[in-house]
PDB file of C-alpha atoms in Angstrom:
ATOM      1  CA  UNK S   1      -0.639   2.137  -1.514  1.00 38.00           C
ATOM      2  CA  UNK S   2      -2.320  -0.747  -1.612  1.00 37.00           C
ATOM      3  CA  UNK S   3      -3.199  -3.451  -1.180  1.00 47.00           C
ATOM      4  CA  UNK S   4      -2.738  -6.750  -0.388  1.00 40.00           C
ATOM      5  CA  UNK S   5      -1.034  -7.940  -3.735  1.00 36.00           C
ATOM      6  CA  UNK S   6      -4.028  -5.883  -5.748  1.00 38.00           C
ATOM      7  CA  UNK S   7      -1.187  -4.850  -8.143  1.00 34.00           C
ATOM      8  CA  UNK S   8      -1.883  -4.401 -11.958  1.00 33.00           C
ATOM      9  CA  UNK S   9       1.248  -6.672 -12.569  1.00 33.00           C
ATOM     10  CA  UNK S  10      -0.337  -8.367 -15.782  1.00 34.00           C
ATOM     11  CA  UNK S  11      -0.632  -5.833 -17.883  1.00 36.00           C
ATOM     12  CA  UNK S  12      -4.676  -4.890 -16.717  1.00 37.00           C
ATOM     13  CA  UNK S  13      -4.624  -1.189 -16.079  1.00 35.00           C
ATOM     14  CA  UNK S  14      -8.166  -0.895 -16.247  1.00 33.00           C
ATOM     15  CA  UNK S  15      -9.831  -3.841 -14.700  1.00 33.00           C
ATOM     16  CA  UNK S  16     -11.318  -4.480 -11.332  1.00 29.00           C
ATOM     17  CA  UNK S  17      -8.807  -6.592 -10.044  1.00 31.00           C
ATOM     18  CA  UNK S  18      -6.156  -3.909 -10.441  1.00 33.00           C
ATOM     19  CA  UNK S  19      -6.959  -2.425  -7.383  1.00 39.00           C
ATOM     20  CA  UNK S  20      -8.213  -2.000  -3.845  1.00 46.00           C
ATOM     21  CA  UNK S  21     -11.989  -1.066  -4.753  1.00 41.00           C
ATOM     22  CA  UNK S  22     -14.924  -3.561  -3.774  1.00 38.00           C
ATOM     23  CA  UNK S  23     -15.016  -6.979  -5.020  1.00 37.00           C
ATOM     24  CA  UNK S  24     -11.620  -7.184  -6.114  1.00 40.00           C
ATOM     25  CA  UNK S  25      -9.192 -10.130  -5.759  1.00 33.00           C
ATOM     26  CA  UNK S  26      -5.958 -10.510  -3.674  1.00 35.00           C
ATOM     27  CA  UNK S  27      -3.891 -11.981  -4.752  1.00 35.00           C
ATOM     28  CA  UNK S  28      -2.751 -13.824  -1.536  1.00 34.00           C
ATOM     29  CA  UNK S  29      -6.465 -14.961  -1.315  1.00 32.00           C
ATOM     30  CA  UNK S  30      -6.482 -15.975  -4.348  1.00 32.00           C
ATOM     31  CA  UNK S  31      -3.813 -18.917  -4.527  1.00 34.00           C
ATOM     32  CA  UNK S  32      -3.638 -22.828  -6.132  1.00 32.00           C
ATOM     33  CA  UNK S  33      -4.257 -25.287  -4.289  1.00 32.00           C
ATOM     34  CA  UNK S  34      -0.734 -25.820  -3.883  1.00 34.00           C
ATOM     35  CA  UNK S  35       0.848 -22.461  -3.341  1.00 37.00           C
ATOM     36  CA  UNK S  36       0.207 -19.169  -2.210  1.00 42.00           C
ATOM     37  CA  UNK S  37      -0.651 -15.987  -4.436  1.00 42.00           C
ATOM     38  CA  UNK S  38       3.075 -15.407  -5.195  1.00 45.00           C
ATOM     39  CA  UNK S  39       3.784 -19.532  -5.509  1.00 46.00           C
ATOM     40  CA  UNK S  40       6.574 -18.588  -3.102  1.00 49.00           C
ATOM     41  CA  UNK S  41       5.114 -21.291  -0.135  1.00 54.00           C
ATOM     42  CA  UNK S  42       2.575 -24.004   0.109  1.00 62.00           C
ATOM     43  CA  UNK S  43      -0.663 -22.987   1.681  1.00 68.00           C
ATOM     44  CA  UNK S  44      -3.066 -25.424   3.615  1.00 84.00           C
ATOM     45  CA  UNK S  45      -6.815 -25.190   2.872  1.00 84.00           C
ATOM     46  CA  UNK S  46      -7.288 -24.070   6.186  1.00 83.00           C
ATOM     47  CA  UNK S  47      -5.100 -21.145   5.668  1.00 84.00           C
ATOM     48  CA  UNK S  48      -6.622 -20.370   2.265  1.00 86.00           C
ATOM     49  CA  UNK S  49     -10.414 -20.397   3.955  1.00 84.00           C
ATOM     50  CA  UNK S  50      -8.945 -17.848   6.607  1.00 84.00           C
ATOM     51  CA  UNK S  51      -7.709 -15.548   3.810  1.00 83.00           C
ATOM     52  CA  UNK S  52     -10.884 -15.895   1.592  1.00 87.00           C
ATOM     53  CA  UNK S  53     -12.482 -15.102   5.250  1.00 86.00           C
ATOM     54  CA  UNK S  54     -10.612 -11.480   4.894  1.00 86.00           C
ATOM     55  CA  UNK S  55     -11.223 -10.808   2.081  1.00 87.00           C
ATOM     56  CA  UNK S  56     -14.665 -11.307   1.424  1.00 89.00           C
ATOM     57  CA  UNK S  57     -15.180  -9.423   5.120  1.00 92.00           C
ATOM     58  CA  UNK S  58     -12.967  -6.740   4.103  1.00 90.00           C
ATOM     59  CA  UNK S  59     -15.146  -6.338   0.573  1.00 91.00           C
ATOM     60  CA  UNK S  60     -18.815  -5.957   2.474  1.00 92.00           C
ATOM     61  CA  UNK S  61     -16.963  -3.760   4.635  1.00 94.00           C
ATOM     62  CA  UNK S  62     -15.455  -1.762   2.356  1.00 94.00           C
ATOM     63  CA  UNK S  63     -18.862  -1.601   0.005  1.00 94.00           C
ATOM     64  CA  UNK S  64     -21.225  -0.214   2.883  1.00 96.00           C
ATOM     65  CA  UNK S  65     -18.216   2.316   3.889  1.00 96.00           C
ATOM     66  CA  UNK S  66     -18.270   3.570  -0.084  1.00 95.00           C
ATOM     67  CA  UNK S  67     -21.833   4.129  -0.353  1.00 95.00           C
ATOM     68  CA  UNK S  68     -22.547   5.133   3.606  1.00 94.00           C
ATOM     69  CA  UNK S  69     -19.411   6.552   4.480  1.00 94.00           C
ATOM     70  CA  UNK S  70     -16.848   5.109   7.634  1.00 95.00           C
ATOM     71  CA  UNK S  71     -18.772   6.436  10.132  1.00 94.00           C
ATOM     72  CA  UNK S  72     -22.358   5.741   9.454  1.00 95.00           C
ATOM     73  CA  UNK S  73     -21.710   1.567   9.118  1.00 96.00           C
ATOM     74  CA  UNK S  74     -21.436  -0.150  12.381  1.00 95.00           C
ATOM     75  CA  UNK S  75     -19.620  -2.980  13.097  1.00 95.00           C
ATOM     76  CA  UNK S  76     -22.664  -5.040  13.583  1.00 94.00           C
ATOM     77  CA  UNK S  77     -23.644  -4.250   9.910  1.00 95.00           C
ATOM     78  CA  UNK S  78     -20.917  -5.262   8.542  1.00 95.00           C
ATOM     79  CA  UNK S  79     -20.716  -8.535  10.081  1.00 94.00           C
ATOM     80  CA  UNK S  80     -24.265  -8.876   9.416  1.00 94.00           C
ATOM     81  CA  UNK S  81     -23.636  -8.355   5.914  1.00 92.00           C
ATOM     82  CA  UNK S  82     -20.847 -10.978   6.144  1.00 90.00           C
ATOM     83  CA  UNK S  83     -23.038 -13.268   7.548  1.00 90.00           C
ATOM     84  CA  UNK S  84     -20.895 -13.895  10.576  1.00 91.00           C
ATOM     85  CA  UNK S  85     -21.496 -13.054  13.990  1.00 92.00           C
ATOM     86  CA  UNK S  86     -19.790  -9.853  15.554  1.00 93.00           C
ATOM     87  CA  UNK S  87     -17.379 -11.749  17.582  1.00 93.00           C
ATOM     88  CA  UNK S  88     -16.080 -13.938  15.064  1.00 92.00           C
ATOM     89  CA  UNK S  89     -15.558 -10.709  13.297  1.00 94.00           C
ATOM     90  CA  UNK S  90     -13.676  -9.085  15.844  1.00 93.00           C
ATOM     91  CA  UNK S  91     -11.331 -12.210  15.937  1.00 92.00           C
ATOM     92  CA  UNK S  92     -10.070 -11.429  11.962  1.00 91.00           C
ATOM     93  CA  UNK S  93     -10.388  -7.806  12.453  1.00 93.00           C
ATOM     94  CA  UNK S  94      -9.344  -6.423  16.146  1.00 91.00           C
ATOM     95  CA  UNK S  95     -10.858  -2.740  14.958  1.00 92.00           C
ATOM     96  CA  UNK S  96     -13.356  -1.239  12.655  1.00 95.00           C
ATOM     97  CA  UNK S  97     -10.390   0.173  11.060  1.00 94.00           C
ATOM     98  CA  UNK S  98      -8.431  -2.774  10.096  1.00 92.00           C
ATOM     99  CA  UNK S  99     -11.460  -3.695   7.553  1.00 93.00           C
ATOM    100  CA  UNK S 100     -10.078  -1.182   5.081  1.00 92.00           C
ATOM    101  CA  UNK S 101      -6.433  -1.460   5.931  1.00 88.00           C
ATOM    102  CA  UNK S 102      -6.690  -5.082   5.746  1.00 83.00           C
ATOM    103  CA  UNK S 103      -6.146  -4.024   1.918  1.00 79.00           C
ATOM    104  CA  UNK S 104      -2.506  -2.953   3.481  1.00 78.00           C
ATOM    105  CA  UNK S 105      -1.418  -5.564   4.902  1.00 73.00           C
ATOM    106  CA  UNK S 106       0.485  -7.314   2.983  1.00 72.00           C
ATOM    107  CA  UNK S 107       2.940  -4.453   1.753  1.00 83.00           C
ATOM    108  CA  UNK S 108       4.070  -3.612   5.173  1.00 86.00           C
ATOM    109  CA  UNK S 109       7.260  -5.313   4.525  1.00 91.00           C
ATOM    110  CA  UNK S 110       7.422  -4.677   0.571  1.00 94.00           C
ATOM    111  CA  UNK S 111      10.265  -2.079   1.120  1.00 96.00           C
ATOM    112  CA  UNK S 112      11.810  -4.900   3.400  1.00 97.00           C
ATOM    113  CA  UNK S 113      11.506  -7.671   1.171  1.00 96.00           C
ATOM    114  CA  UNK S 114      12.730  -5.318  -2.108  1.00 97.00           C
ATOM    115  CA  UNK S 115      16.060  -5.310  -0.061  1.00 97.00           C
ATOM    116  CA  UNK S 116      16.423  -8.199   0.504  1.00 97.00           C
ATOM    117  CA  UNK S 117      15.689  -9.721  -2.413  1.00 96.00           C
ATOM    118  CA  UNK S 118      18.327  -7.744  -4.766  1.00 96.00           C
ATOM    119  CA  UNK S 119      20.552  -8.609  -6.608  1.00 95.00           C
ATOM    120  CA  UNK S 120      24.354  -8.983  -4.947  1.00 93.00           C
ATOM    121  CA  UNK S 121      25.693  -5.977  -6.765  1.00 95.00           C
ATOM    122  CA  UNK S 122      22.766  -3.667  -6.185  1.00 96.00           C
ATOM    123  CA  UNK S 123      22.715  -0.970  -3.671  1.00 96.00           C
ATOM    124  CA  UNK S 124      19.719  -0.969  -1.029  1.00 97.00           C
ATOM    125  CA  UNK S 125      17.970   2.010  -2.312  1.00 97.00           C
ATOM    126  CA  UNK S 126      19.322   1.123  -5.836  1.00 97.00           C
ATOM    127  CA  UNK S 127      16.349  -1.629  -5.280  1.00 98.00           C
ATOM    128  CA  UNK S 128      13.670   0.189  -3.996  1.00 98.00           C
ATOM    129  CA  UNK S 129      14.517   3.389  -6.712  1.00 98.00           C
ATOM    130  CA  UNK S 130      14.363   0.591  -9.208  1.00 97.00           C
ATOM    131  CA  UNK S 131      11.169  -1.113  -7.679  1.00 98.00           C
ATOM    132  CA  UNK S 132       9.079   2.200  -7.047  1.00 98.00           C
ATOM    133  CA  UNK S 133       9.884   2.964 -10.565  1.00 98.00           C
ATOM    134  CA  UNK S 134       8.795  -0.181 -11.866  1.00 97.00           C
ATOM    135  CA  UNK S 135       5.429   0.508  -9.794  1.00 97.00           C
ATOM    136  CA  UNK S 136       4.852   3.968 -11.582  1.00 98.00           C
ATOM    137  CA  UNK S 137       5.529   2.268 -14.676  1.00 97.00           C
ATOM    138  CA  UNK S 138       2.792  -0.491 -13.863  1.00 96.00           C
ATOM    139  CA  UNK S 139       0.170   1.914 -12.626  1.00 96.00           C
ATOM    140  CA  UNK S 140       0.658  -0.144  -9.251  1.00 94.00           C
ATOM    141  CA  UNK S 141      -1.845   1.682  -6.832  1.00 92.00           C
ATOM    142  CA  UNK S 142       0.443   1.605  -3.868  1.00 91.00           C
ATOM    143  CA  UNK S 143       2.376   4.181  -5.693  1.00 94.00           C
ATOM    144  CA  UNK S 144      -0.592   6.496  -5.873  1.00 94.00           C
ATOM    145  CA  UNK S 145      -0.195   6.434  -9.579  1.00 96.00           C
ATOM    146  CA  UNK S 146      -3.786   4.783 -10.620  1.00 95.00           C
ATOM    147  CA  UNK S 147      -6.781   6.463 -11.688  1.00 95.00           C
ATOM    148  CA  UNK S 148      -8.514   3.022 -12.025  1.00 94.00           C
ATOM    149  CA  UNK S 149     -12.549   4.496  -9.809  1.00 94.00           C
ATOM    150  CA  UNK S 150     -12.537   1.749  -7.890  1.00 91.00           C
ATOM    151  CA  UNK S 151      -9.191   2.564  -6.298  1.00 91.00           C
ATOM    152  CA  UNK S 152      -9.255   6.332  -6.405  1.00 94.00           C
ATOM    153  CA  UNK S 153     -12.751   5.966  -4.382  1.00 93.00           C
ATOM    154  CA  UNK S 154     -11.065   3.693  -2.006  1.00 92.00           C
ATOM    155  CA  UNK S 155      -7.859   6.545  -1.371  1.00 91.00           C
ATOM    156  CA  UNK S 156     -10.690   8.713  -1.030  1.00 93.00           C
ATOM    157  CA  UNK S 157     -11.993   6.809   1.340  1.00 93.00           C
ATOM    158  CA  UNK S 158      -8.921   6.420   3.189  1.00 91.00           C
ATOM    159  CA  UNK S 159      -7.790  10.130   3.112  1.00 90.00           C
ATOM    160  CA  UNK S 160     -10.764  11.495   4.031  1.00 91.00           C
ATOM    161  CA  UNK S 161     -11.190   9.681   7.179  1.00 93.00           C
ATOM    162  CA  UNK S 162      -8.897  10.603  10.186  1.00 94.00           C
ATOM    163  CA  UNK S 163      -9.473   7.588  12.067  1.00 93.00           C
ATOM    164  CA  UNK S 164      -8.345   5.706   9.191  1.00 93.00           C
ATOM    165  CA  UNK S 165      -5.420   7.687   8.129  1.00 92.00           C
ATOM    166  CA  UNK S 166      -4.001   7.409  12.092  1.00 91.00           C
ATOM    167  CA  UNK S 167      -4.441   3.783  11.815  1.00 89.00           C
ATOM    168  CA  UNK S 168      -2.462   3.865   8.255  1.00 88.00           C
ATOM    169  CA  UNK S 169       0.548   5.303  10.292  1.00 89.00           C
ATOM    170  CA  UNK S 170       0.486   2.440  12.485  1.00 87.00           C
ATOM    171  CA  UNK S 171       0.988   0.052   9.176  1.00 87.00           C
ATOM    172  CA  UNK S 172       3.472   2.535   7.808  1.00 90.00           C
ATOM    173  CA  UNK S 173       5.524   2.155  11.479  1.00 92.00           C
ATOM    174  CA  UNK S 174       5.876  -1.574  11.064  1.00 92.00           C
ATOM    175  CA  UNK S 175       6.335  -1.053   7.501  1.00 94.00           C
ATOM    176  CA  UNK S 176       9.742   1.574   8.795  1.00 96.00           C
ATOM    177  CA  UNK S 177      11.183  -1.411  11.260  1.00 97.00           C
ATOM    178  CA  UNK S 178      10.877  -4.009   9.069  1.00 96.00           C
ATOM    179  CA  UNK S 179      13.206  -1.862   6.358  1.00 97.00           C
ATOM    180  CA  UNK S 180      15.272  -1.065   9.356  1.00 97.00           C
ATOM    181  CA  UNK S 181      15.801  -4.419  10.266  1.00 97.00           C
ATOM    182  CA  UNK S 182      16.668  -5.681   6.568  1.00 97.00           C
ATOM    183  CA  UNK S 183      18.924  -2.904   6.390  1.00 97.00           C
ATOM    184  CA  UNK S 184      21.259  -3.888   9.498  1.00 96.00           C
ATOM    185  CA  UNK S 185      19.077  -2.790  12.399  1.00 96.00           C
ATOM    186  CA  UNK S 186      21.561   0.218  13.534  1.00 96.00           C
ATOM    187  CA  UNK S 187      20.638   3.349  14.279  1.00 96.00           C
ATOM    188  CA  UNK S 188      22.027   4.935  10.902  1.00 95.00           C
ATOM    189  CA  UNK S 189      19.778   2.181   9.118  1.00 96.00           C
ATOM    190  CA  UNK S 190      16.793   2.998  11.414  1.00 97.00           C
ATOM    191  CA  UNK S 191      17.530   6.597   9.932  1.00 96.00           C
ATOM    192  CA  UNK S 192      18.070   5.812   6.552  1.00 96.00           C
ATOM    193  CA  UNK S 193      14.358   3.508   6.733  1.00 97.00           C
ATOM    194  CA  UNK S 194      12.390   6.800   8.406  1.00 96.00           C
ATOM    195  CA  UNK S 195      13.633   8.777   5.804  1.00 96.00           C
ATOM    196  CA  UNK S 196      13.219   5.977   2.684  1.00 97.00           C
ATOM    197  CA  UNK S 197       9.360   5.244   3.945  1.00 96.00           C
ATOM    198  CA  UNK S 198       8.948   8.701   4.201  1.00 96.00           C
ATOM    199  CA  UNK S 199       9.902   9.488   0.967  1.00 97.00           C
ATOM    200  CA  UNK S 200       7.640   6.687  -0.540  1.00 96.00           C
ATOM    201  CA  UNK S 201       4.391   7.510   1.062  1.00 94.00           C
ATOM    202  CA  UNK S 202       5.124  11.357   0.139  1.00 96.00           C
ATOM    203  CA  UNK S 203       5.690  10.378  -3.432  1.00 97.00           C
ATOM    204  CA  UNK S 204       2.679   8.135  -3.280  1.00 95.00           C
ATOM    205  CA  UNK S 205      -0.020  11.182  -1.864  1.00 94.00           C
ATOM    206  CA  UNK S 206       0.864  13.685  -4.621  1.00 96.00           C
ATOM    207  CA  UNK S 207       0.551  11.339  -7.555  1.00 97.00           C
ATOM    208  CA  UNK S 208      -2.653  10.393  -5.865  1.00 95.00           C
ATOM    209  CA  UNK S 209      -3.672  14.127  -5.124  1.00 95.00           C
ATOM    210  CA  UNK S 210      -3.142  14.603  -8.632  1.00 96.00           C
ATOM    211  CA  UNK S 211      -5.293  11.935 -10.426  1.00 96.00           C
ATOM    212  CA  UNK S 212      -7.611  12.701  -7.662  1.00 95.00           C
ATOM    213  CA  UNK S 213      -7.854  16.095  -9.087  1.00 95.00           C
ATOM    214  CA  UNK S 214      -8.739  14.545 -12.164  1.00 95.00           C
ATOM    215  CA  UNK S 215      -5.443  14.647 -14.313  1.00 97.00           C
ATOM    216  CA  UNK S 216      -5.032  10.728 -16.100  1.00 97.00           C
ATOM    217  CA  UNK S 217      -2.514   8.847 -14.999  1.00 97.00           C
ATOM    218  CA  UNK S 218      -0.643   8.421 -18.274  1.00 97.00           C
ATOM    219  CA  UNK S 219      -0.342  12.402 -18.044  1.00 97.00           C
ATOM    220  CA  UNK S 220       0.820  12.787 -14.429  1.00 98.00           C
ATOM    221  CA  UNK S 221       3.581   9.701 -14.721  1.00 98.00           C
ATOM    222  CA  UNK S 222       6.486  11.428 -16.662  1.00 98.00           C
ATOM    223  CA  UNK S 223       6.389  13.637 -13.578  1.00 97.00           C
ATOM    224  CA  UNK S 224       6.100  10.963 -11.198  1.00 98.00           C
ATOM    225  CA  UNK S 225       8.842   9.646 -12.711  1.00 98.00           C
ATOM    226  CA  UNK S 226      10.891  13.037 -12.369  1.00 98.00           C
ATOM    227  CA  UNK S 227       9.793  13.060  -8.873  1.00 98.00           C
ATOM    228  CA  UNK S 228      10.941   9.770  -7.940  1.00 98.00           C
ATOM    229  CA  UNK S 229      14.206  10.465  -9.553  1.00 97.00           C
ATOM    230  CA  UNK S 230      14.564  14.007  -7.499  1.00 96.00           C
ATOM    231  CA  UNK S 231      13.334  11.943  -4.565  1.00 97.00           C
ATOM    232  CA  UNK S 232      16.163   9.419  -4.569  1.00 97.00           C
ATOM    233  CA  UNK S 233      18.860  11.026  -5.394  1.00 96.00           C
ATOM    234  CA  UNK S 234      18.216  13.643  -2.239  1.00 94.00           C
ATOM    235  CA  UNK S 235      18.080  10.372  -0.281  1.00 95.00           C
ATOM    236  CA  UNK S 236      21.707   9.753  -1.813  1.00 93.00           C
ATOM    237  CA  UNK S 237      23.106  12.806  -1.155  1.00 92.00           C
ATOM    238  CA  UNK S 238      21.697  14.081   1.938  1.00 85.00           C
ATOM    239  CA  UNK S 239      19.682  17.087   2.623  1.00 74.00           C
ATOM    240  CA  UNK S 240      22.534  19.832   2.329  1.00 69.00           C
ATOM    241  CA  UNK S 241      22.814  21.652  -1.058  1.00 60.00           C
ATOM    242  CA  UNK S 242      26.061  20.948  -2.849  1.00 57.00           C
ATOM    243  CA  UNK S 243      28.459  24.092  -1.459  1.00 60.00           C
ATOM    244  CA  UNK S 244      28.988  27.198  -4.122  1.00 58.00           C
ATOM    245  CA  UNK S 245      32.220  29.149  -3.871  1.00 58.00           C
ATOM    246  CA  UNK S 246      31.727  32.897  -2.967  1.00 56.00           C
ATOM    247  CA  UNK S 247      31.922  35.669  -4.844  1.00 49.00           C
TER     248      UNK S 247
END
């Protein structure tokens, strides 16, 4: 899940920059002088020192957390190891938490913006099927299917730490209305968007569960991909079983 644009979208699999793990880049942070990460807006310099702000934060943070665990680094640490003072700290982070979920941020709306981004004669979930697909097929780590260290460390991280994993369902709330809202904002598309992000995150766990384990993912993604297929077309068709006749 990932990560604040840390997707392996140029062909990297490997490298640090592919995903969430210490030192690497976002690529909102990470922008010309003209134009954000995605070139899709201008962004002042004062903007672009607040995101560099994050993100190096965010990496000291996540650093001490990797080699100390969650618990055992204190908020005054970290800022120390920033080099800013607590308080100025608390103003780009309002909890401890948000220093690792930072890495989150800026895929709370992906699912929304996939929607409405498609193409006129593509179904809503046509897009996301077709974008989650694309994700597996990319090794993007918000799909779970990456066994790049630095991001498998960071899930690790993430998983393992309950504080951090009831924060993540905060994210993965907005992450639900924002689909909802693309969708039509009714209460059949606030449905459809529980049951969509649902689907997405569980999809995401068990590839990650699985590299986790140890298993490459080159060898768990033709199954990831049968998943994902299974996945969406039980969001199609509902959760009845197609009726047998008796007898």
């Amino acid at each position: 899940m990932v990560m604040n644009g840390e997707n392996p979208a140029n062909g990297d699999r490997s490298g640090p920059a592919s995903g969430p793990g210490p030192g690497s880049t976002s690529g909102s942070a990470s922008g010309s002088a003209s134009a954000s990460g995605d070139g899709s807006a201008p962004v002042g310099l004062r903007e672009r020192k607040k995101r560099l702000t994050y993100q190096a934060v965010s990496d000291a943070a996540i650093t001490m957390f990797l080699e100390r665990g969650f618990d055992k680094v204190s908020v005054a640490e970290v800022a120390a190891a920033a080099d800013i003072s607590k308080p100025t700290l608390f103003r780009y982070f309002p909890a401890k938490e948000d220093l690792v979920l930072h890495r989150f941020a800026d895929h709370e709306d992906e699912a929304a913006r996939v929607v409405t981004g498609r193409a006129p004669d593509e179904t809503p979930l046509d897009a996301l099927r077709r974008h989650f697909l694309d994700g597996l097929d990319r090794r993007d780590p918000v799909t779970g299917l990456c066994d790049v260290p630095q991001v498998l460390a960071f899930l690790r991280l993430l998983y393992g730490t309950p504080s951090l994993v009831a924060r993540l369902h905060a994210y993965q709330g907005r992450s639900e209305a924002a689909l909802a809202r693309a969708l039509g904002g009714g209460l059949s598309d606030r449905l459809a968007a529980g049951q969509i992000i649902a689907v997405l995150r569980i999809l995401a766990l068990e590839n990650w569960r699985r590299t986790d384990a140890g298993e490459s993912a080159d060898r768990v993604y033709a199954g990831a991909v049968q998943a994902a297929e299974e996945a969406f077309v039980q969001l199609r068709t509902g959760l009845e079983p197609p009726s047998r006749p008796r007898g």
